[in-house]
Coordinates of C-alpha atoms in Angstrom, one line a residue:
M223 CA 3.1 -36.1 -25.4
I224 CA 2.2 -33.3 -23.0
A225 CA 4.1 -34.9 -20.2
A226 CA 7.1 -34.0 -22.5
L227 CA 6.1 -30.7 -23.5
T228 CA 5.3 -29.8 -20.0
T229 CA 8.9 -31.0 -19.3
R230 CA 10.5 -29.1 -22.1
W231 CA 8.8 -25.8 -21.2
T232 CA 10.1 -25.9 -17.2
L233 CA 13.7 -26.6 -19.0
Y234 CA 13.5 -23.9 -21.6
V235 CA 11.8 -21.5 -19.0
P236 CA 14.3 -21.1 -16.3
I237 CA 17.0 -20.7 -19.2
L238 CA 14.5 -17.6 -20.5
A239 CA 14.3 -15.6 -18.0
A240 CA 18.5 -16.3 -17.2
L241 CA 18.3 -14.4 -20.5
V242 CA 16.4 -11.8 -20.1
L243 CA 17.9 -11.4 -16.5
A244 CA 21.3 -10.9 -18.5
L245 CA 19.9 -8.3 -20.5
S246 CA 18.5 -6.4 -18.5
W247 CA 20.4 -6.7 -15.2
G248 CA 22.0 -3.0 -13.7
R249 CA 20.1 -0.9 -16.7
S250 CA 17.1 1.7 -17.0
V251 CA 14.5 -0.7 -18.8
P252 CA 11.5 1.5 -20.1
G253 CA 7.9 0.0 -19.7
L254 CA 7.7 -1.9 -22.0
I255 CA 10.5 -4.3 -21.6
V256 CA 9.7 -4.2 -17.6
A257 CA 6.3 -6.2 -18.9
L258 CA 8.4 -8.6 -20.7
V259 CA 11.0 -8.7 -17.4
S260 CA 7.2 -9.4 -15.3
L261 CA 6.4 -12.1 -17.7
A262 CA 9.6 -13.8 -17.1
L263 CA 9.2 -13.3 -13.7
V264 CA 6.1 -15.0 -14.2
G265 CA 7.3 -17.5 -15.5
A266 CA 10.5 -18.2 -13.6
V267 CA 8.7 -18.6 -10.3
L268 CA 6.4 -21.4 -12.0
A269 CA 9.1 -23.1 -13.2
A270 CA 10.5 -23.2 -9.9
V271 CA 7.0 -24.4 -7.9
Y272 CA 7.8 -27.4 -10.6
H273 CA 11.2 -27.9 -10.0
A274 CA 11.3 -27.5 -6.1
E275 CA 8.4 -30.8 -6.3
V276 CA 10.7 -32.9 -8.2
V277 CA 12.9 -33.0 -5.9
A278 CA 10.9 -33.1 -3.0
H279 CA 9.4 -36.0 -4.4
R280 CA 12.9 -37.5 -5.2
V281 CA 13.8 -36.7 -1.4
G282 CA 10.3 -37.7 0.5
E283 CA 9.1 -35.4 2.9
P284 CA 9.8 -33.7 5.7
F285 CA 13.3 -33.2 3.4
G286 CA 11.4 -32.0 0.6
S287 CA 9.8 -28.9 2.1
L288 CA 13.0 -27.8 3.3
V289 CA 14.5 -27.7 -0.1
L290 CA 12.5 -24.6 -1.7
A291 CA 12.5 -23.0 1.9
V292 CA 16.2 -22.9 2.0
A293 CA 17.0 -22.3 -1.1
V294 CA 15.2 -19.4 -1.7
T295 CA 15.7 -18.0 1.7
V296 CA 19.5 -18.0 0.7
I297 CA 18.8 -15.8 -2.4
E298 CA 17.0 -14.1 -0.9
V299 CA 19.6 -12.7 1.5
A300 CA 22.0 -12.4 -0.7
L301 CA 19.5 -9.6 -2.1
I302 CA 19.3 -8.2 1.2
V303 CA 22.9 -7.3 1.6
T304 CA 23.6 -6.3 -1.6
M305 CA 20.8 -3.6 -1.5
M306 CA 21.6 -3.3 1.7
V307 CA 26.1 -2.8 0.3
S308 CA 24.3 -0.1 -2.2
G309 CA 21.8 1.8 -0.7
G310 CA 23.5 3.6 2.5
E311 CA 22.2 5.0 5.5
K312 CA 18.3 4.6 3.4
A313 CA 18.8 0.8 3.5
A314 CA 18.8 0.6 7.4
S315 CA 16.1 -0.2 7.8
L316 CA 16.2 -2.7 4.8
A317 CA 16.4 -6.1 6.5
R318 CA 13.8 -5.1 9.4
D319 CA 11.2 -4.5 7.4
T320 CA 12.1 -7.3 4.6
V321 CA 12.4 -9.8 7.4
F322 CA 9.2 -8.8 9.1
A323 CA 7.0 -8.7 5.5
A324 CA 8.5 -12.5 5.0
V325 CA 7.4 -13.4 8.7
M326 CA 3.9 -12.1 8.2
I327 CA 2.9 -13.3 4.4
T328 CA 4.2 -16.8 5.7
C329 CA 2.7 -17.0 8.8
N330 CA -0.8 -15.3 7.8
G331 CA -0.9 -14.9 4.0
I332 CA 0.1 -18.4 3.2
F333 CA -0.8 -20.1 6.1
G334 CA -4.0 -19.3 5.8
L335 CA -4.2 -20.0 2.1
V336 CA -3.2 -23.4 2.9
L337 CA -5.8 -24.1 5.9
L338 CA -8.1 -22.2 3.7
V339 CA -7.4 -24.2 0.8
G340 CA -7.4 -27.8 2.8
A341 CA -11.1 -26.9 4.0
L342 CA -12.4 -26.0 1.2
R343 CA -11.4 -29.3 -0.4
R344 CA -12.6 -31.7 3.2
R345 CA -14.4 -29.5 5.3
V346 CA -11.8 -29.4 7.8
A347 CA -8.4 -29.2 7.2
V348 CA -5.7 -31.9 9.1
F349 CA -2.4 -31.3 10.2
N350 CA -0.1 -32.3 12.9
S351 CA -0.5 -30.4 15.8
E352 CA 3.3 -31.2 18.1
G353 CA 5.1 -30.6 14.6
T354 CA 3.5 -27.4 13.7
G355 CA 3.7 -25.8 16.9
A356 CA 6.9 -26.8 17.5
A357 CA 7.7 -24.5 14.1
L358 CA 5.5 -22.1 15.2
A359 CA 7.1 -21.7 18.7
T360 CA 11.0 -21.7 17.1
V361 CA 9.1 -18.9 14.5
A362 CA 8.1 -16.6 17.7
T363 CA 11.4 -17.1 19.7
I364 CA 13.7 -16.2 16.6
A365 CA 11.5 -13.0 16.0
T366 CA 11.2 -11.8 19.6
L367 CA 15.2 -12.0 20.3
S368 CA 15.8 -10.6 16.6
L369 CA 13.3 -7.8 15.8
V370 CA 11.3 -7.2 19.1
L371 CA 14.6 -6.7 21.6
P372 CA 16.2 -4.2 19.7
T373 CA 13.2 -1.9 20.7
F374 CA 14.2 -1.9 24.3
T375 CA 17.6 -2.9 25.1
T376 CA 19.5 0.5 25.8
S377 CA 22.9 -0.2 25.2
K378 CA 22.0 2.5 22.0
P379 CA 19.9 5.3 21.0
G380 CA 16.9 4.1 19.0
P381 CA 16.0 0.2 17.7
E382 CA 19.5 -0.9 17.6
F383 CA 21.7 -3.9 19.0
S384 CA 25.0 -3.2 20.0
V385 CA 27.3 -5.7 18.7
A386 CA 27.4 -8.1 21.4
Q387 CA 23.6 -7.8 21.7
L388 CA 23.7 -8.7 17.2
A389 CA 26.2 -11.5 18.1
F390 CA 24.4 -12.9 20.6
A391 CA 20.9 -12.7 18.6
A392 CA 22.7 -13.9 15.3
V393 CA 24.0 -17.4 17.1
A394 CA 21.2 -17.9 19.0
S395 CA 19.1 -17.4 15.2
L396 CA 21.5 -19.9 13.6
L397 CA 21.7 -22.4 16.7
L398 CA 17.8 -22.7 17.1
Y399 CA 17.1 -23.0 13.4
G400 CA 19.6 -25.6 13.5
L401 CA 18.1 -27.3 16.5
F402 CA 14.9 -27.4 14.6
V403 CA 16.0 -29.0 11.2
M404 CA 17.7 -31.5 13.3
V405 CA 14.3 -32.1 15.4
Q406 CA 12.6 -32.0 11.9
T407 CA 14.8 -34.3 9.7
V408 CA 16.7 -37.0 12.2
R409 CA 14.8 -37.2 15.1
H410 CA 11.0 -36.8 14.9
P411 CA 10.6 -36.7 11.4
D412 CA 6.8 -38.2 11.7
D413 CA 5.9 -35.0 13.4
F414 CA 6.3 -32.9 10.0
L415 CA 4.6 -35.4 7.4
P416 CA 1.1 -35.5 6.4
V417 CA -1.8 -36.6 7.9
E418 CA -5.5 -38.0 7.1
D419 CA -8.3 -39.0 9.5
G420 CA -5.5 -38.8 12.9
G421 CA -3.5 -41.4 10.7
A422 CA 0.3 -40.9 9.0
V423 CA -0.2 -40.7 4.9
D424 CA 2.3 -41.9 2.9
D425 CA 4.0 -40.0 1.0
D426 CA 3.9 -42.3 -2.5
D427 CA 1.1 -40.5 -3.6
D428 CA 2.5 -37.4 -6.1
P429 CA 1.2 -36.1 -9.2
H430 CA 4.3 -36.4 -10.9
G431 CA 4.0 -39.9 -10.9
A432 CA 6.9 -42.3 -10.1
L433 CA 10.0 -41.6 -8.4
P434 CA 12.0 -39.4 -10.5
S435 CA 15.7 -40.6 -11.2
K436 CA 18.5 -39.5 -9.8
K437 CA 19.1 -37.2 -12.8
T438 CA 15.9 -36.0 -12.9
A439 CA 16.1 -34.3 -9.6
L440 CA 19.8 -33.4 -9.7
S441 CA 18.9 -31.6 -13.1
S442 CA 15.5 -29.9 -11.3
L443 CA 17.7 -28.8 -8.8
G444 CA 19.8 -27.2 -10.7
L445 CA 17.1 -25.4 -12.5
L446 CA 15.5 -24.6 -9.2
V447 CA 18.5 -22.9 -8.9
L448 CA 18.5 -21.1 -11.7
A449 CA 14.8 -20.6 -11.8
L450 CA 14.8 -18.7 -8.1
I451 CA 18.0 -16.9 -9.2
C452 CA 15.9 -15.5 -12.0
V453 CA 13.4 -15.1 -9.7
V454 CA 15.1 -12.7 -7.0
G455 CA 17.5 -10.9 -10.1
L456 CA 14.1 -10.3 -11.9
A457 CA 12.7 -9.1 -9.1
K458 CA 15.3 -6.3 -8.4
V459 CA 15.3 -5.1 -11.8
V460 CA 11.7 -4.3 -11.7
S461 CA 11.9 -2.9 -8.4
P462 CA 12.9 0.8 -9.2
T463 CA 9.7 0.5 -11.5
L464 CA 7.8 -0.7 -8.1
E465 CA 9.9 2.2 -6.4
S466 CA 8.8 4.8 -8.3
A467 CA 5.3 3.7 -8.5
V468 CA 5.0 3.8 -4.3
N469 CA 7.0 7.5 -4.2
S470 CA 4.0 8.3 -7.1
A471 CA 1.5 6.9 -4.9
G472 CA 2.5 8.5 -1.5
L473 CA 3.2 4.9 0.0
P474 CA 6.0 4.7 2.8
Q475 CA 8.8 3.6 1.1
S476 CA 8.6 0.2 3.5
A477 CA 5.7 -0.9 0.9
V478 CA 8.7 -1.7 -2.0
G479 CA 10.2 -4.2 0.2
V480 CA 6.8 -5.8 1.1
V481 CA 5.7 -5.9 -2.6
I482 CA 9.3 -7.3 -3.5
A483 CA 9.6 -9.8 -0.8
M484 CA 5.8 -10.8 -2.3
L485 CA 7.2 -12.1 -5.5
V486 CA 10.2 -13.5 -4.0
L487 CA 7.9 -15.5 -1.9
L488 CA 5.7 -17.0 -4.8
P489 CA 7.1 -19.6 -5.4
E490 CA 6.4 -21.2 -1.6
T491 CA 3.1 -19.9 -2.1
L492 CA 1.7 -21.6 -5.2
A493 CA 4.1 -25.1 -3.9
A494 CA 2.3 -24.6 -0.4
V495 CA -1.6 -24.0 -1.7
N496 CA -0.4 -27.3 -4.6
S497 CA 0.1 -29.4 -1.6
A498 CA -2.9 -28.4 0.5
R499 CA -5.3 -28.8 -2.8
R500 CA -3.9 -32.6 -2.8
N501 CA -5.1 -32.8 0.9
R502 CA -1.2 -32.5 1.9
V503 CA -1.8 -29.9 4.5
Q504 CA 1.2 -30.6 6.4
I505 CA 3.4 -29.9 4.0
G506 CA 2.1 -26.8 3.1
L507 CA 2.6 -25.6 6.8
N508 CA 6.1 -27.1 6.6
L509 CA 6.6 -24.5 3.8
A510 CA 5.1 -21.4 5.7
L511 CA 6.6 -22.0 8.3
G512 CA 9.6 -23.1 8.1
S513 CA 10.2 -20.2 5.5
A514 CA 9.5 -17.8 8.3
M515 CA 11.9 -19.5 10.2
A516 CA 15.0 -19.8 7.4
S517 CA 14.3 -16.4 6.3
I518 CA 15.2 -14.8 9.9
G519 CA 17.8 -18.3 11.4
L520 CA 19.2 -16.9 8.1
T521 CA 19.0 -13.6 7.2
I522 CA 20.5 -12.2 10.9
P523 CA 23.6 -13.9 11.1
V524 CA 24.3 -12.6 7.4
I525 CA 23.4 -9.7 8.5
A526 CA 25.7 -9.8 11.7
I527 CA 28.8 -11.0 9.7
A528 CA 27.8 -8.0 6.8
T529 CA 27.8 -5.6 9.4
I530 CA 31.7 -5.6 9.2
W531 CA 32.1 -4.2 6.3
L532 CA 28.5 -1.5 6.2
S533 CA 28.8 1.6 7.0
G534 CA 25.6 3.2 8.2
P535 CA 23.5 1.4 11.3
L536 CA 21.2 -1.6 11.5
V537 CA 17.8 -1.1 12.7
L538 CA 16.3 -4.2 13.9
G539 CA 13.5 -3.1 16.1
L540 CA 10.3 -2.9 15.1
G541 CA 8.1 -0.4 16.0
A542 CA 4.2 -0.2 18.2
T543 CA 2.3 -1.5 15.4
Q544 CA 4.2 -4.1 13.9
M545 CA 5.0 -5.4 17.1
V546 CA 0.9 -6.0 17.9
L547 CA 0.4 -7.9 14.7
L548 CA 3.2 -10.3 15.8
A549 CA 2.3 -11.0 18.9
L550 CA -1.1 -11.3 17.2
T551 CA -0.2 -13.6 14.7
V552 CA 1.7 -15.6 17.4
A553 CA -1.6 -15.9 19.5
V554 CA -4.0 -17.2 16.7
G555 CA -1.5 -19.3 15.2
T556 CA -1.3 -21.0 18.5
L557 CA -4.5 -20.9 19.1
T558 CA -5.3 -22.5 15.2
I559 CA -2.9 -25.1 15.9
V560 CA -3.4 -26.6 19.7
P561 CA -6.8 -28.7 17.7
G562 CA -4.8 -29.9 15.0
R563 CA -8.0 -29.4 12.5
A564 CA -8.6 -26.0 11.1
T565 CA -11.8 -24.8 9.3
L566 CA -12.3 -22.0 6.1
L567 CA -13.3 -19.7 9.8
H568 CA -9.5 -20.4 10.7
G569 CA -7.8 -19.7 7.6
G570 CA -10.0 -16.7 7.3
V571 CA -9.1 -14.9 10.4
H572 CA -5.3 -15.6 9.3
L573 CA -6.1 -14.0 6.0
A574 CA -7.0 -10.7 7.9
L575 CA -4.2 -10.4 9.8
F576 CA -2.5 -10.7 6.5
A577 CA -4.8 -8.3 4.6
A578 CA -4.3 -5.8 8.0
F579 CA -0.3 -6.0 7.7
V580 CA -0.6 -5.0 4.1
F581 CA -2.8 -2.3 4.7
L582 CA -0.8 -0.9 7.6
A583 CA 2.4 -1.5 5.1
A584 CA 0.9 0.9 2.5
S585 CA -1.2 3.7 5.3
P586 CA 0.7 3.6 8.1

């Protein structure tokens, strides 16, 4: 009976969220309606996590951890392009701010929470250093090529790429992401499977019980996509209210992008923490680093194509403070990953870096 109620709840909530999105899209919503939209947003996030776990259980790991990361990122990219087209020159740095926020949220916020929860459960969070290290190396390379180099190139004044440089960064990012996916799913999938006491863990232990049927998995996949569309759409609906609140508080404009990125990444955050709670730390880390990689590897190529019809400048280069945070994130992440074991301290350090990012985004 409880399982049936849960199934119905996860079926109805995405549909209700889609209805709220359809009624509120493109309209100025008052405060009371914003509260309703926010409630629908939270419901869509929870439903997305549930359906992502059902699909992941059906396809198995490491394919399962790609489902939510890629799905969220594709819709996130669509949101960025839409806002850049409608925002004009004011949105010149939107792609940079959003992608950098996604990297900090995933590589420090989600990463730190996964390690913290895993260490709280079994004193030491155990994971596969080979696969996790390869993922971090790919994230660091793509982030440097796409977000750091534009600050130092001389083809254009300011932190911008020339057309040829942007094309190179886009192709390199896409190829590296594609190569990583091939390694993760075809060549070395064992490097991305959960480990415990030095051995691989079978993928049969899942909170949803028996392996879902193909029909159930396809239904969950459709509801997952619908829920994620609602998450991004509802986040866009509430963004004007967030922007007004940010402006009233005297915060910089980039703070809006940080808040929206947090809302969009909520499904991945909850799914990663749930994995860590079940002693599947590696799956949580796959979600965190995979989301960071997909965010850059898919966003930059799409933005490069979008510049064909975008009239304003495209600012991609990070500032000095952001580059310091990125370098520190890579350095600390490397030291965390190498042993293949992490304690509460490791999780706390990454969360401290995330807190520093949020604080400096609000008070640069």
